[in-house]
């Protein structure tokens, strides 16, 4: 394992002022998003839409890397170059989602396990040879009556640790994502307790499986009250609890920390990130790895008029600029009250 190369890639991904675009929605997730704006979801429409994101002028100023789905990894821009080569030429690191999605955890109602370890070393070698420099694996932890169980947390962290070590042996930086879900009626206290416990078990397991922590990145949700709890989002409380959970339960030598947006509105996801960044210094580079919070307004605009390519690309670059400012704690939050932003920012 070339640990210094892994560390260098991890640092590039979380360098100050840049963050990640998660464009790795599975075809099923992409269909849900496209259905919501009434666009047919085909291999070509997925390619057409993602090309707009990747080729937005100025995006490379704010985007350190892009997480691709397997289909997109092997697709090309209209002009010819493969997406992954196009991104690399713009100094944007291409990454790949390698998990194969969720299955029910047998015997544990309401809990899930992520599959995809079988054959993973061979797939990793292929992605690495084709230019992938980092990977993502998403596990989910749901909060509810009697869940998460220790068995669910144990099974998912075991798989995340195994995946991470397989990545590193292939020269790829693993992003480990144990997503504690926003869905549910739980309190913010409960979310914090679950998340800190998951971090404790995760890093103990990663160490046990000999993962080189400075060459790995954590992708996490923020500490939030359940989406259906009736509690509003208090940005300062979210930021204080998220920073406390990270500072007290995530090893300082880790290669970086990135956030998912997890179904928050774009506005909440940007303001929360801004407040979190303001509570620094943090021991790691800390930034965004958003899908919906970056893309929702862009997807809507594209669905409204698929020929307005210049405007759509500008809108995406603007989203990235806001996220970048937030990642530095330098976002002027009043700009988010701009009418256009608010009208676009509702969750799809
Ligand atoms: P969201 O930002 O939409 O939560 O997606 C990020 C992601 O990659 C989830 O795995």
Short mmCIF file of C-alpha atoms and ligand atoms in Angstrom, two decimals:
data_model
loop_
_atom_site.label_atom_id
_atom_site.label_comp_id
_atom_site.label_asym_id
_atom_site.label_seq_id
_atom_site.Cartn_x
_atom_site.Cartn_y
_atom_site.Cartn_z
CA UNK A 1 0.00 0.00 0.00
CA UNK A 2 1.42 3.39 -1.00
CA UNK A 3 0.19 5.34 2.03
CA UNK A 4 1.66 8.69 1.01
CA UNK A 5 -0.16 8.60 -2.32
CA UNK A 6 -3.44 7.78 -0.57
CA UNK A 7 -2.93 10.67 1.84
CA UNK A 8 -2.15 13.04 -1.00
CA UNK A 9 -5.38 12.12 -2.84
CA UNK A 10 -7.41 12.46 0.36
CA UNK A 11 -5.98 15.91 0.97
CA UNK A 12 -6.74 17.03 -2.56
CA UNK A 13 -10.37 16.00 -2.09
CA UNK A 14 -10.86 18.09 1.04
CA UNK A 15 -8.61 21.02 0.15
CA UNK A 16 -9.91 24.36 1.48
CA UNK A 17 -12.62 25.92 -0.67
CA UNK A 18 -13.46 22.82 -2.70
CA UNK A 19 -15.81 19.90 -2.23
CA UNK A 20 -17.33 16.91 -3.96
CA UNK A 21 -20.24 16.51 -6.30
CA UNK A 22 -22.06 13.24 -5.64
CA UNK A 23 -23.40 12.31 -9.08
CA UNK A 24 -23.48 8.60 -8.33
CA UNK A 25 -27.22 8.04 -8.04
CA UNK A 26 -28.07 4.50 -9.05
CA UNK A 27 -30.37 4.20 -12.07
CA UNK A 28 -33.28 3.53 -9.69
CA UNK A 29 -32.55 6.66 -7.60
CA UNK A 30 -32.03 8.70 -10.73
CA UNK A 31 -35.41 7.53 -12.04
CA UNK A 32 -37.09 8.77 -8.86
CA UNK A 33 -35.47 12.19 -9.27
CA UNK A 34 -36.25 12.40 -13.00
CA UNK A 35 -39.84 11.19 -12.44
CA UNK A 36 -40.35 14.05 -9.96
CA UNK A 37 -39.60 16.57 -12.72
CA UNK A 38 -41.22 14.49 -15.49
CA UNK A 39 -38.17 13.65 -17.56
CA UNK A 40 -37.75 10.15 -19.03
CA UNK A 41 -34.87 8.38 -17.32
CA UNK A 42 -32.80 6.64 -19.99
CA UNK A 43 -29.11 5.95 -20.39
CA UNK A 44 -28.89 8.94 -22.75
CA UNK A 45 -30.89 11.42 -20.60
CA UNK A 46 -28.76 10.51 -17.59
CA UNK A 47 -25.64 11.14 -19.70
CA UNK A 48 -27.00 14.40 -21.11
CA UNK A 49 -27.88 15.75 -17.66
CA UNK A 50 -24.60 14.76 -16.04
CA UNK A 51 -22.63 16.26 -18.92
CA UNK A 52 -24.15 19.65 -18.04
CA UNK A 53 -22.89 19.32 -14.47
CA UNK A 54 -19.39 18.18 -15.34
CA UNK A 55 -18.84 20.76 -18.07
CA UNK A 56 -20.16 23.82 -16.20
CA UNK A 57 -17.62 26.62 -16.71
CA UNK A 58 -15.77 27.44 -13.51
CA UNK A 59 -16.92 24.27 -11.70
CA UNK A 60 -13.34 23.15 -11.23
CA UNK A 61 -12.69 26.14 -8.98
CA UNK A 62 -15.02 24.64 -6.37
CA UNK A 63 -15.22 20.94 -7.21
CA UNK A 64 -12.31 18.77 -6.03
CA UNK A 65 -13.87 15.49 -7.15
CA UNK A 66 -16.95 13.83 -8.60
CA UNK A 67 -18.42 10.52 -7.47
CA UNK A 68 -19.58 8.64 -10.55
CA UNK A 69 -21.93 5.71 -10.95
CA UNK A 70 -20.61 2.75 -12.95
CA UNK A 71 -22.68 3.61 -16.04
CA UNK A 72 -21.37 7.20 -16.10
CA UNK A 73 -17.81 6.09 -15.39
CA UNK A 74 -17.76 4.41 -18.79
CA UNK A 75 -19.62 7.19 -20.66
CA UNK A 76 -18.25 10.12 -22.67
CA UNK A 77 -18.97 13.78 -23.24
CA UNK A 78 -20.79 14.62 -26.47
CA UNK A 79 -17.51 16.03 -27.79
CA UNK A 80 -15.68 12.74 -27.30
CA UNK A 81 -13.53 12.40 -24.17
CA UNK A 82 -14.61 9.96 -21.48
CA UNK A 83 -16.13 11.80 -18.51
CA UNK A 84 -13.45 10.52 -16.17
CA UNK A 85 -10.69 11.79 -18.48
CA UNK A 86 -12.44 15.10 -19.03
CA UNK A 87 -12.68 15.64 -15.26
CA UNK A 88 -9.07 14.66 -14.65
CA UNK A 89 -7.92 17.11 -17.31
CA UNK A 90 -9.77 19.85 -15.39
CA UNK A 91 -8.00 18.85 -12.17
CA UNK A 92 -11.16 17.24 -10.77
CA UNK A 93 -10.55 13.82 -9.23
CA UNK A 94 -12.80 11.07 -10.64
CA UNK A 95 -14.28 8.65 -8.11
CA UNK A 96 -16.61 5.68 -8.25
CA UNK A 97 -19.46 4.35 -6.16
CA UNK A 98 -18.72 0.67 -5.70
CA UNK A 99 -21.39 -0.65 -3.37
CA UNK A 100 -24.24 -2.59 -4.93
CA UNK A 101 -27.07 -1.11 -2.89
CA UNK A 102 -29.13 -2.10 0.10
CA UNK A 103 -30.70 -5.39 1.09
CA UNK A 104 -32.84 -6.17 4.14
CA UNK A 105 -30.82 -7.42 7.10
CA UNK A 106 -32.49 -10.78 7.65
CA UNK A 107 -34.05 -11.07 11.11
CA UNK A 108 -33.86 -7.33 11.76
CA UNK A 109 -37.00 -5.59 10.63
CA UNK A 110 -36.44 -2.09 9.26
CA UNK A 111 -32.66 -2.47 9.06
CA UNK A 112 -30.47 -2.73 5.98
CA UNK A 113 -27.10 -4.06 4.94
CA UNK A 114 -25.13 -2.87 1.92
CA UNK A 115 -23.95 -5.51 -0.53
CA UNK A 116 -21.07 -5.60 -2.98
CA UNK A 117 -17.98 -7.12 -1.35
CA UNK A 118 -17.93 -10.20 -3.58
CA UNK A 119 -15.49 -9.66 -6.43
CA UNK A 120 -14.64 -6.17 -5.12
CA UNK A 121 -10.82 -6.52 -5.37
CA UNK A 122 -11.14 -7.35 -9.07
CA UNK A 123 -13.56 -4.48 -9.72
CA UNK A 124 -11.32 -2.08 -7.82
CA UNK A 125 -8.31 -3.06 -9.91
CA UNK A 126 -10.33 -2.39 -13.06
CA UNK A 127 -11.53 1.03 -11.87
CA UNK A 128 -8.05 1.97 -10.73
CA UNK A 129 -6.54 1.02 -14.09
CA UNK A 130 -9.20 3.19 -15.76
CA UNK A 131 -8.32 6.23 -13.61
CA UNK A 132 -10.51 6.15 -10.49
CA UNK A 133 -8.64 7.60 -7.51
CA UNK A 134 -11.27 7.31 -4.84
CA UNK A 135 -14.41 5.30 -4.13
CA UNK A 136 -17.58 5.51 -2.07
CA UNK A 137 -19.56 2.92 -0.16
CA UNK A 138 -22.84 3.91 1.50
CA UNK A 139 -24.36 2.08 4.43
CA UNK A 140 -27.54 3.27 6.10
CA UNK A 141 -28.47 3.31 9.75
CA UNK A 142 -32.13 3.99 10.43
CA UNK A 143 -33.38 5.35 13.76
CA UNK A 144 -36.70 4.10 15.08
CA UNK A 145 -38.37 2.02 17.73
CA UNK A 146 -35.64 -0.35 18.98
CA UNK A 147 -33.31 0.42 16.09
CA UNK A 148 -30.51 0.67 15.22
CA UNK A 149 -29.47 -2.61 16.80
CA UNK A 150 -25.85 -3.34 17.68
CA UNK A 151 -26.02 -6.17 15.15
CA UNK A 152 -26.94 -3.77 12.34
CA UNK A 153 -24.20 -1.32 13.31
CA UNK A 154 -21.71 -4.19 13.64
CA UNK A 155 -22.62 -5.76 10.27
CA UNK A 156 -22.42 -2.46 8.40
CA UNK A 157 -19.18 -1.24 9.99
CA UNK A 158 -17.58 -4.65 9.32
CA UNK A 159 -18.43 -4.31 5.63
CA UNK A 160 -17.28 -0.66 5.49
CA UNK A 161 -13.93 -1.57 7.04
CA UNK A 162 -13.39 -4.50 4.67
CA UNK A 163 -14.29 -2.31 1.68
CA UNK A 164 -11.92 0.43 2.87
CA UNK A 165 -8.96 -1.90 3.14
CA UNK A 166 -9.70 -3.42 -0.28
CA UNK A 167 -9.73 0.11 -1.76
CA UNK A 168 -6.42 1.03 -0.20
CA UNK A 169 -4.75 -2.14 -1.45
CA UNK A 170 -5.83 -1.07 -4.95
CA UNK A 171 -4.41 2.46 -4.52
CA UNK A 172 -7.86 4.01 -4.11
CA UNK A 173 -8.97 6.32 -1.28
CA UNK A 174 -12.11 4.96 0.39
CA UNK A 175 -14.93 7.27 1.38
CA UNK A 176 -16.77 5.40 4.13
CA UNK A 177 -20.35 6.53 4.50
CA UNK A 178 -22.41 5.24 7.42
CA UNK A 179 -25.44 7.45 6.73
CA UNK A 180 -27.59 7.94 9.81
CA UNK A 181 -30.92 8.67 8.15
CA UNK A 182 -32.79 11.96 8.51
CA UNK A 183 -36.13 10.13 8.09
CA UNK A 184 -38.01 9.45 11.28
CA UNK A 185 -39.58 11.06 14.32
CA UNK A 186 -36.53 10.89 16.60
CA UNK A 187 -35.12 13.80 18.58
CA UNK A 188 -31.83 15.53 17.86
CA UNK A 189 -30.47 14.03 21.13
CA UNK A 190 -31.16 10.55 19.84
CA UNK A 191 -29.53 11.34 16.51
CA UNK A 192 -26.39 12.54 18.27
CA UNK A 193 -26.26 9.45 20.51
CA UNK A 194 -26.66 7.07 17.56
CA UNK A 195 -24.17 8.90 15.39
CA UNK A 196 -21.44 9.03 18.02
CA UNK A 197 -21.91 5.33 18.76
CA UNK A 198 -21.67 4.51 15.05
CA UNK A 199 -18.44 6.53 14.77
CA UNK A 200 -16.94 4.71 17.78
CA UNK A 201 -17.70 1.27 16.36
CA UNK A 202 -16.71 2.26 12.83
CA UNK A 203 -13.24 3.53 13.69
CA UNK A 204 -12.55 0.68 16.09
CA UNK A 205 -13.45 -1.74 13.27
CA UNK A 206 -11.45 0.17 10.64
CA UNK A 207 -8.39 0.03 12.86
CA UNK A 208 -8.94 -3.69 13.51
CA UNK A 209 -9.08 -4.31 9.76
CA UNK A 210 -5.86 -2.34 9.25
CA UNK A 211 -7.24 0.58 7.33
CA UNK A 212 -4.76 3.45 7.01
CA UNK A 213 -6.90 6.22 8.51
CA UNK A 214 -5.00 9.21 7.01
CA UNK A 215 -5.77 7.71 3.58
CA UNK A 216 -9.53 7.39 4.18
CA UNK A 217 -12.42 9.89 4.32
CA UNK A 218 -15.61 9.83 6.38
CA UNK A 219 -18.85 10.85 4.69
CA UNK A 220 -21.48 11.64 7.26
CA UNK A 221 -24.87 13.17 7.84
CA UNK A 222 -25.20 16.12 10.21
CA UNK A 223 -26.76 15.77 13.66
CA UNK A 224 -30.41 16.64 12.96
CA UNK A 225 -33.81 16.08 14.54
CA UNK A 226 -35.84 13.48 12.60
CA UNK A 227 -37.48 14.87 9.47
CA UNK A 228 -40.94 13.99 10.80
CA UNK A 229 -40.27 14.87 14.45
CA UNK A 230 -42.00 18.23 14.16
CA UNK A 231 -38.85 19.93 15.49
CA UNK A 232 -37.53 22.70 13.29
CA UNK A 233 -33.88 22.96 12.30
CA UNK A 234 -31.88 25.25 14.55
CA UNK A 235 -28.69 25.83 12.58
CA UNK A 236 -26.53 26.74 15.57
CA UNK A 237 -27.64 23.69 17.51
CA UNK A 238 -27.06 21.41 14.51
CA UNK A 239 -23.58 22.87 14.01
CA UNK A 240 -22.61 22.66 17.69
CA UNK A 241 -23.74 19.04 18.02
CA UNK A 242 -22.23 17.95 14.71
CA UNK A 243 -18.88 19.49 15.58
CA UNK A 244 -18.96 17.98 19.08
CA UNK A 245 -19.73 14.51 17.69
CA UNK A 246 -16.93 14.76 15.14
CA UNK A 247 -14.31 16.25 17.45
CA UNK A 248 -14.97 13.74 20.22
CA UNK A 249 -15.49 10.57 18.15
CA UNK A 250 -13.55 10.84 14.87
CA UNK A 251 -9.78 10.24 14.94
CA UNK A 252 -7.84 13.43 14.20
CA UNK A 253 -5.50 11.57 11.85
CA UNK A 254 -8.32 10.68 9.43
CA UNK A 255 -7.81 12.00 5.87
CA UNK A 256 -10.95 14.17 5.77
CA UNK A 257 -14.62 14.58 6.61
CA UNK A 258 -17.34 15.32 4.05
CA UNK A 259 -21.08 15.79 4.48
CA UNK A 260 -24.04 14.43 2.59
CA UNK A 261 -27.15 16.61 2.38
CA UNK A 262 -29.50 13.74 3.18
CA UNK A 263 -32.81 15.31 2.18
CA UNK A 264 -32.31 18.72 3.83
CA UNK A 265 -33.29 21.67 1.66
CA UNK A 266 -30.37 23.25 -0.18
CA UNK A 267 -30.69 26.26 2.07
CA UNK A 268 -30.43 24.26 5.30
CA UNK A 269 -27.58 22.15 3.92
CA UNK A 270 -25.60 25.28 3.00
CA UNK A 271 -26.29 27.21 6.21
CA UNK A 272 -25.53 24.21 8.42
CA UNK A 273 -22.23 23.64 6.62
CA UNK A 274 -21.37 27.33 6.98
CA UNK A 275 -22.02 27.28 10.72
CA UNK A 276 -20.06 24.02 11.13
CA UNK A 277 -17.08 25.52 9.30
CA UNK A 278 -17.27 28.63 11.50
CA UNK A 279 -16.81 26.42 14.55
CA UNK A 280 -13.30 25.44 13.39
CA UNK A 281 -10.44 24.92 13.44
CA UNK A 282 -11.08 21.26 12.72
CA UNK A 283 -8.38 18.57 12.68
CA UNK A 284 -9.36 17.48 9.14
CA UNK A 285 -10.28 19.17 5.91
CA UNK A 286 -14.05 19.33 6.15
CA UNK A 287 -16.35 19.99 3.19
CA UNK A 288 -19.46 19.03 1.21
CA UNK A 289 -20.16 15.91 -0.83
CA UNK A 290 -23.72 16.78 -1.78
CA UNK A 291 -26.01 15.32 -4.36
CA UNK A 292 -29.49 16.78 -3.83
CA UNK A 293 -28.48 20.09 -2.19
CA UNK A 294 -26.30 20.91 -5.20
CA UNK A 295 -28.46 19.43 -7.88
CA UNK A 296 -32.14 19.98 -7.00
CA UNK A 297 -32.47 23.49 -8.48
CA UNK A 298 -30.36 22.49 -11.46
CA UNK A 299 -32.44 19.42 -12.20
CA UNK A 300 -35.61 21.50 -12.06
CA UNK A 301 -34.20 24.12 -14.39
CA UNK A 302 -33.07 21.43 -16.84
CA UNK A 303 -36.49 19.77 -16.77
CA UNK A 304 -38.13 23.15 -17.50
CA UNK A 305 -36.02 23.80 -20.57
CA UNK A 306 -33.46 21.28 -21.71
CA UNK A 307 -32.12 23.63 -24.38
CA UNK A 308 -31.08 26.35 -21.90
CA UNK A 309 -27.68 24.77 -21.43
CA UNK A 310 -25.72 27.92 -20.65
CA UNK A 311 -28.14 29.01 -17.90
CA UNK A 312 -28.29 25.53 -16.39
CA UNK A 313 -24.51 25.31 -16.22
CA UNK A 314 -24.37 28.78 -14.65
CA UNK A 315 -26.92 27.75 -12.05
CA UNK A 316 -24.87 24.68 -11.15
CA UNK A 317 -21.65 26.72 -10.91
CA UNK A 318 -23.51 29.12 -8.61
CA UNK A 319 -24.61 26.23 -6.37
CA UNK A 320 -21.00 25.10 -6.15
CA UNK A 321 -19.83 28.63 -5.36
CA UNK A 322 -22.31 28.83 -2.46
CA UNK A 323 -21.29 25.42 -1.14
CA UNK A 324 -17.63 26.36 -1.43
CA UNK A 325 -18.18 29.57 0.53
CA UNK A 326 -20.11 27.59 3.16
CA UNK A 327 -17.30 25.05 3.46
CA UNK A 328 -15.01 27.93 4.46
CA UNK A 329 -17.55 29.49 6.82
CA UNK A 330 -17.67 32.50 4.51
CA UNK A 331 -21.19 32.20 3.11
CA UNK A 332 -23.28 35.35 3.22
CA UNK A 333 -26.45 33.56 4.35
CA UNK A 334 -28.67 36.48 3.37
CA UNK A 335 -28.00 35.71 -0.32
CA UNK A 336 -29.97 32.49 0.16
CA UNK A 337 -33.11 34.52 0.71
CA UNK A 338 -32.91 35.61 -2.87
CA UNK A 339 -36.24 34.67 -4.49
CA UNK A 340 -34.78 32.51 -7.23
CA UNK A 341 -32.80 30.46 -4.79
CA UNK A 342 -35.73 29.86 -2.46
CA UNK A 343 -38.07 28.96 -5.28
CA UNK A 344 -35.57 26.41 -6.53
CA UNK A 345 -34.50 25.15 -3.15
CA UNK A 346 -37.54 23.14 -2.10
CA UNK A 347 -36.80 19.48 -1.78
CA UNK A 348 -37.90 17.43 -4.77
P1 LIG B 1 -27.37 13.63 -0.77
O1 LIG B 1 -26.51 14.85 -0.66
O2 LIG B 1 -28.53 13.82 -1.72
O3 LIG B 1 -27.76 13.05 0.54
O4 LIG B 1 -26.49 12.51 -1.47
C1 LIG B 1 -25.18 12.33 -1.07
C2 LIG B 1 -24.80 10.93 -1.24
O5 LIG B 1 -23.87 10.63 -1.94
C3 LIG B 1 -25.55 9.90 -0.52
O6 LIG B 1 -24.87 8.69 -0.62
#
